[in-house]
Short mmCIF file of C-alpha atoms in Angstrom, two decimals:
data_model
loop_
_atom_site.label_atom_id
_atom_site.label_comp_id
_atom_site.label_asym_id
_atom_site.label_seq_id
_atom_site.Cartn_x
_atom_site.Cartn_y
_atom_site.Cartn_z
CA MET A 5 65.62 127.58 -32.13
CA THR A 6 62.37 128.07 -34.08
CA THR A 7 61.76 125.96 -37.18
CA ASP A 8 58.70 127.59 -38.81
CA THR A 9 58.92 130.93 -40.59
CA GLU A 10 62.40 131.84 -39.36
CA ARG A 11 65.29 130.10 -37.65
CA ARG A 12 65.98 131.94 -34.43
CA ILE A 13 68.62 131.26 -31.76
CA ALA A 14 68.28 132.39 -28.14
CA ASP A 15 65.16 134.31 -29.15
CA ARG A 16 67.49 136.94 -30.57
CA TYR A 17 69.57 135.85 -33.57
CA VAL A 18 67.76 135.09 -36.82
CA LEU A 19 69.72 132.84 -39.21
CA GLU A 20 69.54 134.12 -42.78
CA GLU A 21 71.88 132.10 -45.00
CA PRO A 22 74.86 129.76 -44.69
CA LEU A 23 78.21 131.34 -45.55
CA GLY A 24 80.41 128.26 -45.43
CA ARG A 25 81.15 124.93 -43.84
CA GLY A 26 84.37 123.70 -42.27
CA GLY A 27 85.58 120.66 -40.40
CA MET A 28 84.05 121.83 -37.13
CA GLY A 29 80.76 123.35 -38.23
CA VAL A 30 78.71 125.78 -40.30
CA VAL A 31 78.94 129.57 -40.41
CA TRP A 32 75.74 131.54 -41.00
CA ARG A 33 74.92 135.14 -41.78
CA ALA A 34 72.43 136.22 -39.12
CA ARG A 35 70.62 139.28 -37.76
CA ASP A 36 70.85 140.38 -34.16
CA THR A 37 67.30 141.55 -33.48
CA VAL A 38 68.28 143.29 -30.23
CA LEU A 39 71.15 145.44 -31.51
CA GLN A 40 69.80 145.51 -35.08
CA ARG A 41 73.02 144.47 -36.79
CA GLU A 42 74.23 141.67 -38.99
CA VAL A 43 76.53 139.09 -37.44
CA ALA A 44 78.14 135.77 -38.32
CA ILE A 45 77.21 132.72 -36.26
CA LYS A 46 79.29 129.57 -36.16
CA ARG A 47 77.40 126.43 -35.16
CA VAL A 48 79.86 123.84 -33.94
CA ASP A 49 79.00 120.34 -35.18
CA VAL A 50 80.34 117.27 -33.41
CA PRO A 51 80.95 114.04 -35.38
CA VAL A 52 78.14 111.54 -34.79
CA SER A 53 80.70 108.82 -34.10
CA MET A 54 81.92 110.52 -30.92
CA SER A 55 80.92 109.29 -27.49
CA GLY A 56 79.05 111.42 -24.98
CA SER A 57 82.19 112.25 -23.03
CA GLU A 58 83.99 113.30 -26.23
CA VAL A 59 81.06 115.51 -27.24
CA GLY A 60 81.26 117.20 -23.87
CA ALA A 61 85.01 117.73 -24.28
CA VAL A 62 84.52 119.41 -27.65
CA ARG A 63 81.85 121.73 -26.26
CA ARG A 64 84.10 122.68 -23.37
CA ARG A 65 86.83 123.43 -25.89
CA VAL A 66 84.44 125.67 -27.84
CA LEU A 67 83.41 127.59 -24.73
CA ARG A 68 87.05 128.01 -23.74
CA GLU A 69 87.96 129.18 -27.24
CA ALA A 70 85.14 131.72 -27.31
CA ARG A 71 86.09 133.19 -23.94
CA ALA A 72 89.69 133.52 -25.10
CA ALA A 73 88.87 134.99 -28.51
CA ALA A 74 86.40 137.46 -26.99
CA ALA A 75 89.29 138.91 -24.97
CA LEU A 76 91.09 139.90 -28.17
CA ASN A 77 90.58 143.46 -29.32
CA HIS A 78 92.61 143.81 -32.47
CA ALA A 79 91.82 145.30 -35.85
CA ASN A 80 93.21 142.22 -37.64
CA ALA A 81 91.25 139.62 -35.64
CA VAL A 82 87.57 138.84 -36.19
CA THR A 83 85.70 139.97 -33.06
CA VAL A 84 83.75 137.44 -30.99
CA PHE A 85 80.62 138.99 -29.46
CA ASP A 86 78.96 136.11 -27.62
CA VAL A 87 78.80 132.34 -27.11
CA LEU A 88 75.83 130.21 -26.17
CA GLU A 89 74.45 126.68 -26.12
CA GLU A 90 71.08 125.68 -27.53
CA ASP A 91 69.53 122.52 -29.01
CA ASP A 92 72.64 120.47 -28.12
CA HIS A 93 74.91 122.77 -30.12
CA ALA A 94 77.41 125.47 -29.24
CA TYR A 95 77.11 128.74 -31.16
CA ILE A 96 79.73 131.48 -31.50
CA ILE A 97 78.44 134.95 -32.39
CA MET A 98 81.02 136.93 -34.36
CA GLU A 99 81.62 140.08 -36.34
CA LEU A 100 80.40 139.67 -39.91
CA VAL A 101 83.27 140.36 -42.30
CA GLN A 102 82.05 140.62 -45.89
CA ALA A 103 85.29 139.91 -47.70
CA PRO A 104 86.83 137.02 -49.66
CA THR A 105 89.39 134.73 -48.08
CA LEU A 106 92.98 134.50 -49.24
CA LYS A 107 92.15 131.04 -50.61
CA GLU A 108 89.28 132.42 -52.68
CA VAL A 109 91.41 135.28 -54.01
CA VAL A 110 94.29 133.01 -55.05
CA ASP A 111 91.95 130.41 -56.53
CA SER A 112 90.26 133.08 -58.68
CA ARG A 113 93.14 135.45 -59.48
CA GLY A 114 96.18 133.24 -59.17
CA PRO A 115 99.22 133.72 -56.91
CA LEU A 116 99.78 137.12 -55.33
CA PRO A 117 102.79 139.32 -56.08
CA PRO A 118 105.36 138.95 -53.28
CA SER A 119 104.79 142.52 -52.04
CA GLU A 120 101.04 141.93 -51.70
CA ALA A 121 101.62 138.59 -49.97
CA ALA A 122 104.03 140.28 -47.56
CA ALA A 123 101.41 142.88 -46.64
CA VAL A 124 98.91 140.10 -45.93
CA GLY A 125 101.50 138.28 -43.83
CA LEU A 126 102.20 141.38 -41.73
CA GLY A 127 98.48 141.78 -41.03
CA VAL A 128 98.15 138.18 -39.87
CA LEU A 129 101.35 138.54 -37.84
CA ASP A 130 99.90 141.53 -35.98
CA ALA A 131 96.80 139.50 -35.02
CA LEU A 132 98.90 136.52 -33.93
CA GLY A 133 101.15 138.77 -31.87
CA ALA A 134 98.13 140.09 -29.96
CA ALA A 135 96.80 136.56 -29.45
CA HIS A 136 100.13 135.13 -28.32
CA ALA A 137 100.57 137.99 -25.84
CA ARG A 138 97.37 136.72 -24.17
CA GLY A 139 98.52 133.11 -24.22
CA ILE A 140 96.26 132.15 -27.11
CA THR A 141 97.41 129.88 -29.94
CA HIS A 142 95.22 129.90 -33.04
CA ARG A 143 96.20 126.37 -34.22
CA ASP A 144 94.57 126.68 -37.64
CA VAL A 145 96.28 129.49 -39.56
CA LYS A 146 95.51 128.83 -43.23
CA PRO A 147 94.40 130.72 -46.37
CA ALA A 148 90.72 129.95 -45.75
CA ASN A 149 90.94 131.74 -42.38
CA VAL A 150 92.58 134.91 -43.74
CA MET A 151 90.04 137.45 -45.02
CA LEU A 152 91.03 140.25 -47.40
CA ALA A 153 88.90 143.39 -47.57
CA GLY A 154 89.02 145.61 -50.63
CA THR A 155 90.55 148.39 -48.53
CA GLY A 156 93.64 146.24 -47.93
CA ALA A 157 92.55 145.29 -44.42
CA VAL A 158 93.40 141.77 -43.26
CA LYS A 159 91.31 139.78 -40.76
CA LEU A 160 92.30 136.49 -39.14
CA ALA A 161 89.16 134.42 -38.56
CA ASP A 162 88.07 131.29 -36.72
CA PHE A 163 89.76 130.69 -33.43
CA GLY A 164 87.51 127.61 -33.44
CA ILE A 165 90.17 125.23 -32.13
CA ALA A 166 92.28 127.76 -30.29
CA SER A 167 94.36 126.49 -27.42
CA VAL A 168 94.86 128.66 -24.36
CA LYS A 169 98.20 128.38 -22.57
CA ASP A 170 98.05 126.69 -19.16
CA ASP A 171 94.44 125.57 -19.53
CA PRO A 172 93.85 121.83 -19.00
CA LYS A 173 94.35 119.92 -22.21
CA ILE A 174 91.11 118.75 -23.80
CA THR A 175 91.39 115.98 -26.36
CA ALA A 176 88.95 113.84 -28.29
CA THR A 177 90.05 110.42 -29.45
CA GLY A 178 90.56 110.18 -33.19
CA MET A 179 90.12 113.87 -33.92
CA VAL A 180 92.60 115.78 -36.07
CA LEU A 181 92.43 119.40 -34.92
CA GLY A 182 93.77 121.65 -37.63
CA SER A 183 94.28 121.55 -41.39
CA PRO A 184 96.94 118.96 -42.36
CA GLN A 185 98.35 120.93 -45.31
CA PHE A 186 99.13 123.89 -43.02
CA MET A 187 99.88 122.02 -39.80
CA ALA A 188 103.26 122.31 -38.06
CA PRO A 189 105.28 119.10 -37.58
CA GLU A 190 104.96 119.16 -33.78
CA GLN A 191 101.21 119.58 -34.11
CA ALA A 192 101.01 116.68 -36.56
CA ARG A 193 103.20 114.48 -34.38
CA HIS A 194 101.85 115.17 -30.90
CA GLY A 195 98.68 117.18 -31.38
CA GLU A 196 100.16 119.99 -29.33
CA ALA A 197 100.93 123.46 -30.61
CA GLY A 198 102.26 126.76 -29.37
CA PRO A 199 103.03 130.09 -31.03
CA SER A 200 105.71 128.47 -33.21
CA ALA A 201 103.02 126.29 -34.81
CA ASP A 202 101.08 129.42 -35.74
CA MET A 203 104.25 130.81 -37.34
CA TRP A 204 104.62 127.58 -39.35
CA GLY A 205 100.98 127.95 -40.45
CA LEU A 206 101.65 131.54 -41.47
CA GLY A 207 104.69 130.46 -43.47
CA ALA A 208 102.70 127.74 -45.23
CA THR A 209 99.93 130.27 -45.89
CA LEU A 210 102.37 132.71 -47.49
CA TYR A 211 103.82 129.86 -49.58
CA PHE A 212 100.29 129.25 -50.85
CA ALA A 213 99.83 132.97 -51.50
CA VAL A 214 102.82 133.22 -53.85
CA GLU A 215 102.80 129.66 -55.29
CA GLY A 216 99.08 129.03 -55.62
CA LYS A 217 99.25 125.71 -53.77
CA PRO A 218 100.14 124.45 -50.29
CA PRO A 219 103.74 123.39 -49.60
CA PHE A 220 102.57 119.80 -49.02
CA GLU A 221 100.04 118.24 -51.38
CA LYS A 222 99.36 114.50 -51.39
CA GLU A 223 96.49 112.36 -52.56
CA GLY A 224 94.81 109.89 -50.26
CA GLY A 225 93.55 112.03 -47.40
CA PRO A 226 95.16 113.58 -44.34
CA ILE A 227 97.57 110.77 -43.44
CA PRO A 228 99.82 111.08 -46.54
CA VAL A 229 99.80 114.86 -46.08
CA LEU A 230 100.80 114.59 -42.42
CA THR A 231 103.53 112.11 -43.33
CA ALA A 232 104.90 114.60 -45.85
CA VAL A 233 104.78 117.39 -43.25
CA LEU A 234 106.83 115.22 -40.89
CA HIS A 235 109.37 113.79 -43.31
CA ASP A 236 109.52 115.65 -46.64
CA ASP A 237 111.40 118.78 -47.56
CA ILE A 238 109.39 121.81 -48.60
CA PRO A 239 109.38 122.05 -52.43
CA PRO A 240 111.46 125.07 -53.46
CA PRO A 241 109.15 127.95 -54.43
CA LYS A 242 109.11 128.86 -58.11
#
């Protein structure tokens, strides 16, 4: 990647501005200079505390995820165009969706009316159905990964930690894959998840949509939240 007048990846993609940062990396707006279109590029960052073998495992997971997500062709799933490695990083080239996330909408407007939340849920459900039919589990369904276009279109983004059925399990010691506030109990307990975990994440996401907060909120980091997911009852919605 060049470091002078422009930041370029694979002598093709020019990074323009960061769009957001998550637990597994940074997403950039970029320009594909070959096809002359704007794209989103996710650079996957690996914690510096991980060993060399763990870093390799995470990169293999990313490559596996990208191959799986690229096989999806659904109007409600963000399209993956390409995946590559450069400068000791993995990069995922994706469709650029210029729309706010469900989290941003609720944080700015407040909770959604139940009918609007239901429409969002049906859009996410359609994308999950297509993914599950191909043996793909998203593993991180949450409001920040649900994008809402002004036309009413819904896009499920970031299969960044997707797990493909029957592939060898890849783990990294000490890593929590997923978002604790929206993580299914079996995922919190064993680190394993199937389609039912995505349905739990969708339910928790819809709870957030109509209540304005996750079903499990605890101070003190992920461990108290995961403990609540495992042992507490869901607060009755108001």
